Coordinates of C-alpha atoms in Angstrom, one line a residue:
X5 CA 0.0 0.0 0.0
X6 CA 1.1 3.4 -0.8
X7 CA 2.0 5.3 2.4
X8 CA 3.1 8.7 0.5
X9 CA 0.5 11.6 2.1
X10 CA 0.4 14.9 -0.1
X11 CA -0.2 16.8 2.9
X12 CA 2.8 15.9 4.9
X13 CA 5.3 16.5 1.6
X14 CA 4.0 19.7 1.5
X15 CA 3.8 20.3 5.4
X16 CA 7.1 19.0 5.5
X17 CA 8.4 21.7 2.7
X18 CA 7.3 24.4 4.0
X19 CA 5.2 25.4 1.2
X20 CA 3.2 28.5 2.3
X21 CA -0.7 28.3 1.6
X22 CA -2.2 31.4 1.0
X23 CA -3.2 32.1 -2.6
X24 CA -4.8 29.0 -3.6
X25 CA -8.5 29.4 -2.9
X26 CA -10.4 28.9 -6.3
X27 CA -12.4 31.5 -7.2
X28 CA -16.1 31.0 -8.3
X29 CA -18.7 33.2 -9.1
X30 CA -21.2 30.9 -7.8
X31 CA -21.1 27.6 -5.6
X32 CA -24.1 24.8 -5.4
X33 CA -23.9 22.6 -2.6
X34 CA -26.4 19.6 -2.9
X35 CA -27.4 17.4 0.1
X36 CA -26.4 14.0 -0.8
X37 CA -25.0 11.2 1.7
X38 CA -21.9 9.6 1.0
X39 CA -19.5 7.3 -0.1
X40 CA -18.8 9.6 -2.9
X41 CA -17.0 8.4 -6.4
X42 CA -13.6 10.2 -7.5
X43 CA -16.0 12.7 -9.3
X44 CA -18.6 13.3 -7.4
X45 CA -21.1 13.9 -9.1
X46 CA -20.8 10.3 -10.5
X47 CA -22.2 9.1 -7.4
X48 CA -25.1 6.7 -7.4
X49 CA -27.2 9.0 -5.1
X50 CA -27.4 11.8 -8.0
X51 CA -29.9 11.4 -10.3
X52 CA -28.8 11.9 -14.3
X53 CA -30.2 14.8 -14.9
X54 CA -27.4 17.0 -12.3
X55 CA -25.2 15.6 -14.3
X56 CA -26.2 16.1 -17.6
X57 CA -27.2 19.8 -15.9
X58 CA -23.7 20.4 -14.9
X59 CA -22.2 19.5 -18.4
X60 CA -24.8 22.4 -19.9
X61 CA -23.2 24.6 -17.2
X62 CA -19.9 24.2 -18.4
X63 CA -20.5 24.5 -21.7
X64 CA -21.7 28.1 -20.9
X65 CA -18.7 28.9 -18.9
X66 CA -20.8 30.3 -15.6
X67 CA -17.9 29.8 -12.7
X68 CA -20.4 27.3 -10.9
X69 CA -18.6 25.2 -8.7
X70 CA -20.6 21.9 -7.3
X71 CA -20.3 20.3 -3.9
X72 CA -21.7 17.3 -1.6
X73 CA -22.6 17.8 1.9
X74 CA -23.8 15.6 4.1
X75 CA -24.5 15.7 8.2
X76 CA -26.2 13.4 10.0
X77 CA -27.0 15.8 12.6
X78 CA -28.6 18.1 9.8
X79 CA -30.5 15.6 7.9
X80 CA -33.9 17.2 7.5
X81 CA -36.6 13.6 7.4
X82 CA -36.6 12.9 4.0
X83 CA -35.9 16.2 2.7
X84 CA -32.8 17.2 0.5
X85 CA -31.1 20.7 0.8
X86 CA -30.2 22.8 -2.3
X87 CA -27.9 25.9 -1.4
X88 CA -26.7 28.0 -3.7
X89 CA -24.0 31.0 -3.0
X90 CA -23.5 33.9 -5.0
X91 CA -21.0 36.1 -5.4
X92 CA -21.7 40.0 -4.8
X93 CA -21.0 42.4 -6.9
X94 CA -18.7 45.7 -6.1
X95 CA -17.3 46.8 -2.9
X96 CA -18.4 42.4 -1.4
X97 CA -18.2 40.6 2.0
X98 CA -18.9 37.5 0.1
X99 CA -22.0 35.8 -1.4
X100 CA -25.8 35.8 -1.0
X101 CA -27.3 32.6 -0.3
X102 CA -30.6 30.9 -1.3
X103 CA -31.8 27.7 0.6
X104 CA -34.4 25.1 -0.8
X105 CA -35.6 22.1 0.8
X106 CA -36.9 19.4 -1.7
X107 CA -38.3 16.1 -1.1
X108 CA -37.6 14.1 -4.5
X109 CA -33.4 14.7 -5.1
X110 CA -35.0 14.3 -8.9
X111 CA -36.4 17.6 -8.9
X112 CA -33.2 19.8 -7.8
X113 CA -32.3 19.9 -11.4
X114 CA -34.8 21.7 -12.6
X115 CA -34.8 23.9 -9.3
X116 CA -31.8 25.2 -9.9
X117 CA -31.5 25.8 -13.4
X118 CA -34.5 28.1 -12.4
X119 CA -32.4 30.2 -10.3
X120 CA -29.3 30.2 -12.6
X121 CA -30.9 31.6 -15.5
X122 CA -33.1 34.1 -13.4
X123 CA -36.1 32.7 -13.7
X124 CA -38.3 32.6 -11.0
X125 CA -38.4 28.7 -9.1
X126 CA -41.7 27.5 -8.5
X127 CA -40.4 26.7 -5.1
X128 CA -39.5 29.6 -2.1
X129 CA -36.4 29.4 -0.9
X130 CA -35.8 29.2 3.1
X131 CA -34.7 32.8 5.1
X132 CA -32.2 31.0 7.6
X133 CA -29.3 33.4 8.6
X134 CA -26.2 30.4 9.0
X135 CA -22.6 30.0 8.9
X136 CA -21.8 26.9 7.1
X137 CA -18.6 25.6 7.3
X138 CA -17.9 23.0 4.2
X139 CA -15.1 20.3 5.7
X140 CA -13.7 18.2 3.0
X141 CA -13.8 14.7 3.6
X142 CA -13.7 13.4 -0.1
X143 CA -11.4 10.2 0.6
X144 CA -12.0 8.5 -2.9
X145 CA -10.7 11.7 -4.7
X146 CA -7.6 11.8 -2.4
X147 CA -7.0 10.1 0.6
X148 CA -5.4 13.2 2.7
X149 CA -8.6 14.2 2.6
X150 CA -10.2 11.0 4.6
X151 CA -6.6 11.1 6.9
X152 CA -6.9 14.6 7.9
X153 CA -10.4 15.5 6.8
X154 CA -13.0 13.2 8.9
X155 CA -11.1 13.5 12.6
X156 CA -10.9 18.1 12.3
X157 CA -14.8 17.2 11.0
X158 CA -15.7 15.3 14.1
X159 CA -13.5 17.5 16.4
X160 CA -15.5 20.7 14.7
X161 CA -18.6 19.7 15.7
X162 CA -17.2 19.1 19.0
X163 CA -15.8 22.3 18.8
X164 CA -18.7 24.1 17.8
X165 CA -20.9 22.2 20.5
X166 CA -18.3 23.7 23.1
X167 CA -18.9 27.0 22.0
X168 CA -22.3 27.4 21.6
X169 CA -22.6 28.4 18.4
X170 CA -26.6 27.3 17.0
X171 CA -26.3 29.3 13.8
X172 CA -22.7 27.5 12.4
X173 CA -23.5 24.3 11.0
X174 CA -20.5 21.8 9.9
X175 CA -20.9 19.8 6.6
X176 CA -18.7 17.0 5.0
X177 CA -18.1 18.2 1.7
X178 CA -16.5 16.6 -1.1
X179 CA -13.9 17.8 -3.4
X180 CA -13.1 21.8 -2.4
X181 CA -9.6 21.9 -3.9
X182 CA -6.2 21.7 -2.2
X183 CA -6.2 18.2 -0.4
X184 CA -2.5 18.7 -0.1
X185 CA -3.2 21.3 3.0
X186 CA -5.7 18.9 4.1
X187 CA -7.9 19.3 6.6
X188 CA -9.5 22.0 4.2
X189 CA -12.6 23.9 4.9
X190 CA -14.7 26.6 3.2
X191 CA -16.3 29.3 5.4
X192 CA -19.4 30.6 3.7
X193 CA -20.9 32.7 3.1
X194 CA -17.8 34.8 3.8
X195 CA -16.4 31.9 1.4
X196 CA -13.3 32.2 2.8
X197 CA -10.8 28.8 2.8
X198 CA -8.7 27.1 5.4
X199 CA -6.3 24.3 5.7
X200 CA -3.8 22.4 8.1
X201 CA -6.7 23.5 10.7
X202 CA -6.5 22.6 14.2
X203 CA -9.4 23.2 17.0
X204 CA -7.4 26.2 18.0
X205 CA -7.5 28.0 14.5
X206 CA -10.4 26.7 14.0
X207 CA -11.9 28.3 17.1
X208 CA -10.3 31.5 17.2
X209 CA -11.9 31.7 13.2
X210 CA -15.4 30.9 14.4
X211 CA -14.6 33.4 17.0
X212 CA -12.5 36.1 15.9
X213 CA -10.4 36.0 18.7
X214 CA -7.0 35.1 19.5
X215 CA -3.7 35.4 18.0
X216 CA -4.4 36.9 14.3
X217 CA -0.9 35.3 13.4
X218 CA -1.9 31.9 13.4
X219 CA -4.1 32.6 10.3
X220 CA -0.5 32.6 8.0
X221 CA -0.6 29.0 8.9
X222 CA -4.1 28.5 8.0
X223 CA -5.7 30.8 5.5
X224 CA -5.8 30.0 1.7
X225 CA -7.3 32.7 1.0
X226 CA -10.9 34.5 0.0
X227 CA -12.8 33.2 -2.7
X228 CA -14.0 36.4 -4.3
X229 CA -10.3 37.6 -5.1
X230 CA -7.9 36.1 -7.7
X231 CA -4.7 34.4 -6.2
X232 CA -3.0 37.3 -6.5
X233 CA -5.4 39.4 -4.3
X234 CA -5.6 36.4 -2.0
X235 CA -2.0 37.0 -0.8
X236 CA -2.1 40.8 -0.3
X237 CA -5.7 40.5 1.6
X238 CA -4.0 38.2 4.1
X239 CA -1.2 41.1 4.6
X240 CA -3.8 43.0 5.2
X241 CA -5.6 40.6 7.7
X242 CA -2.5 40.8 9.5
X243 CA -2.3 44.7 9.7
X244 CA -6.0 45.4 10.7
X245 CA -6.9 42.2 12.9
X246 CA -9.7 40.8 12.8
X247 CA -12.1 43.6 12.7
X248 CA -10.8 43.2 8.9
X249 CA -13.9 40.6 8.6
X250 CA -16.1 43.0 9.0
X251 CA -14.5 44.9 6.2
X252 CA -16.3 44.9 2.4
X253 CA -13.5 44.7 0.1
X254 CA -12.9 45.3 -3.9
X255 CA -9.9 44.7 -5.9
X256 CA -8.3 45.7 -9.1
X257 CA -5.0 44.6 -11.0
X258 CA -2.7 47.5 -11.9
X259 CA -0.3 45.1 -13.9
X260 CA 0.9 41.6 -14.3
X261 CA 3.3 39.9 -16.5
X262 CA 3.0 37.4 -19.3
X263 CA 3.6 34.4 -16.9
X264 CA 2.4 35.9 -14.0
X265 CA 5.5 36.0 -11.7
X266 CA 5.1 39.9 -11.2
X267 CA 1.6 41.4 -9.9
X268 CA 0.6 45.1 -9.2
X269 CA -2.6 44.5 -6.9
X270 CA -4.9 47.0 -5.4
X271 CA -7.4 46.2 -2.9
X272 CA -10.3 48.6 -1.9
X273 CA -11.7 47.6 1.5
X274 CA -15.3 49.7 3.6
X275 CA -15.7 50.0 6.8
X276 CA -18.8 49.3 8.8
X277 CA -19.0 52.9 9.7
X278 CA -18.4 53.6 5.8
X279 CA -14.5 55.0 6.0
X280 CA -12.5 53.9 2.8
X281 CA -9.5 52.7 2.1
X282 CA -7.1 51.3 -0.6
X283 CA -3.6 49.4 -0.7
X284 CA -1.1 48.7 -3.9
X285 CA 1.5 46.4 -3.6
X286 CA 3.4 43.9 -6.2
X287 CA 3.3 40.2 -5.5
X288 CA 6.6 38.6 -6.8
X289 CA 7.9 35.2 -7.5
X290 CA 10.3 34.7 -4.7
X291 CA 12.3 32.1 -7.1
X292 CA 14.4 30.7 -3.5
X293 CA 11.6 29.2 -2.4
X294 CA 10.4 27.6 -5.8
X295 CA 9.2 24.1 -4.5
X296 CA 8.9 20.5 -6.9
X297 CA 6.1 18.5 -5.0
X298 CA 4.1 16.1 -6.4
X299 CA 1.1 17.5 -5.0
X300 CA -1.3 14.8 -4.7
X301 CA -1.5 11.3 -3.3
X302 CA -1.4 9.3 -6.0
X303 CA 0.9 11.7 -8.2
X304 CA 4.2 10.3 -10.1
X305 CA 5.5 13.3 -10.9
X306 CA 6.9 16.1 -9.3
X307 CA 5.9 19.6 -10.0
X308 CA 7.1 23.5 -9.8
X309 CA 5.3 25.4 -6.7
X310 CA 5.9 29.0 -6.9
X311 CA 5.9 31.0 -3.7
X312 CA 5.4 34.8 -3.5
X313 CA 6.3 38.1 -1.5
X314 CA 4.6 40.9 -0.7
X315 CA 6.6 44.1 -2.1
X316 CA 6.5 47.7 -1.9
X317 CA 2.7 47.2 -0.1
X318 CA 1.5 51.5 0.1
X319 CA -1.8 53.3 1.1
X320 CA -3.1 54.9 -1.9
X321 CA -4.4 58.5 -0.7
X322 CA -8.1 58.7 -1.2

């Protein structure tokens, strides 16, 4: 059996893990028990029609990103749940969120290609104010994910059980991207992502508490920026604390090279009280650190890893 673990190569090499969350306009999360096939949408719970619905979708090049959940402490009698996030538009602090609950898994197709073309579903959508926290615990598309993933999403409930929090509920969720951080997580609908989480990150997160610094260990990175925006928000994280999560935030890039290894970011950030602000800085390959990992269990090959540096970071005047 092979005992090579993506996560511990790239625990063990120091890569750094902000600036890989994947950035989607719009996430679907679909209630759907596992065990769950390499693709996940393969699995023999799904009807056909998601499927054939998610082929249509990528045809037309929409940023939709699909994901199983599954808790048994959420299960809802015979009911399925349909969320969907949406990115905001402008000055954002994440995504809206519509919630169905349907009884036949068979009619979730239709449901929501309803609400991704703007037409009006047939059926109302829930108002529940949550925090759902998506844990990745996908073993049959990489087995870091089974390792790592299913004790932090045991401990999480634990965690937030201890703390008291009734609006965060904790999913298993398959694939999410970046098993070699493993344990991942998704924070919606902030939509912010996590790895290499602990219960004491993962606590001072679902807090806001605590040491800021341990996020450069944890954070990936917010979904609603490109990578390079990813790595100058978490500088910023760092400068402001976390009162920064209560910041909306916009970004722009200035400049960027043909390959990408020199960035000119700007980020735009509100206050609650309304106060702007803006940074610039460049994000530069930092070729010393350049790291050849194979990046997933069951990889043969090695591959380049390019780490950055924040450069020259300024406030523009406003």
């Amino acid at each position: 059996m092979n005992g090579f673990f993506c996560a511990e190569e790239s625990r063990q090499a120091g890569e750094e893990i902000i600036g890989c969350a994947t950035n989607h306009k719009i996430y679907v999360l679909i209630e759907c028990p596992p065990p769950w096939t390499p693709n996940a949408l393969d699995s023999k719970f799904l009807p056909a029609n998601l499927k054939a619905l998610k082929e249509e979708i990528d045809t037309e090049a929409l940023s939709v990103r699909f994901v199983l959940i599954h808790s048994n402490q959420l299960k809802c009698d015979r009911n399925k749940r349909l969320i969907i996030f949406r990115a905001k538009t402008g000055l954002s602090a994440g995504y809206t969120k519509q919630e169905f609950l349907v009884s036949d898994i068979n009619d979730i197709a239709s449901l929501l290609k309803d609400c991704l073309t703007g037409n009006t579903p047939e059926q109302e959508a829930i108002n529940i104010q949550t925090r759902d926290i998506l844990v990745c615990t996908h073993g049959s598309h990489d087995k870091c994910c089974a390792k790592y993933g299913n004790p932090f999403y045991k401990a999480a409930l634990a965690t937030v059980s201890d703390l008291s929090l009734d609006r965060v509920r904790v999913w298993q969720a398959s694939h999410i991207g970046g098993h070699r951080f493993a344990p991942t997580a998704i924070d919606f609908p902030e939509g912010r992502y996590y790895g290499r989480l602990n219960q004491e990150s993962f606590a001072a997160i679902l807090t806001r508490t605590g040491d800021i610094q341990c996020l450069n260990h944890v954070y990936r990175g917010w979904g609603i920026l490109p990578w390079s925006a990813q790595i100058l928000e978490k500088e910023l994280i760092l400068k402001h604390g976390w009162d920064w999560f209560n910041y909306k935030v916009g970004y722009q890039i200035i400049d960027q090279n043909e390959d990408e290894s020199f960035n000119q970011v700007e980020i735009t950030f509100e206050t609650p009280n309304g106060a702007l602000g803006s940074y610039r800085a460049e994000i530069v390959e930092d070729k010393n650190k350049t790291l050849h990992l194979k990046g997933e269990c069951d990889g043969t090959e090695s591959y380049k890893f390019t780490q950055f540096d924040v450069k020259n970071m300024v406030i523009i005047p406003q």
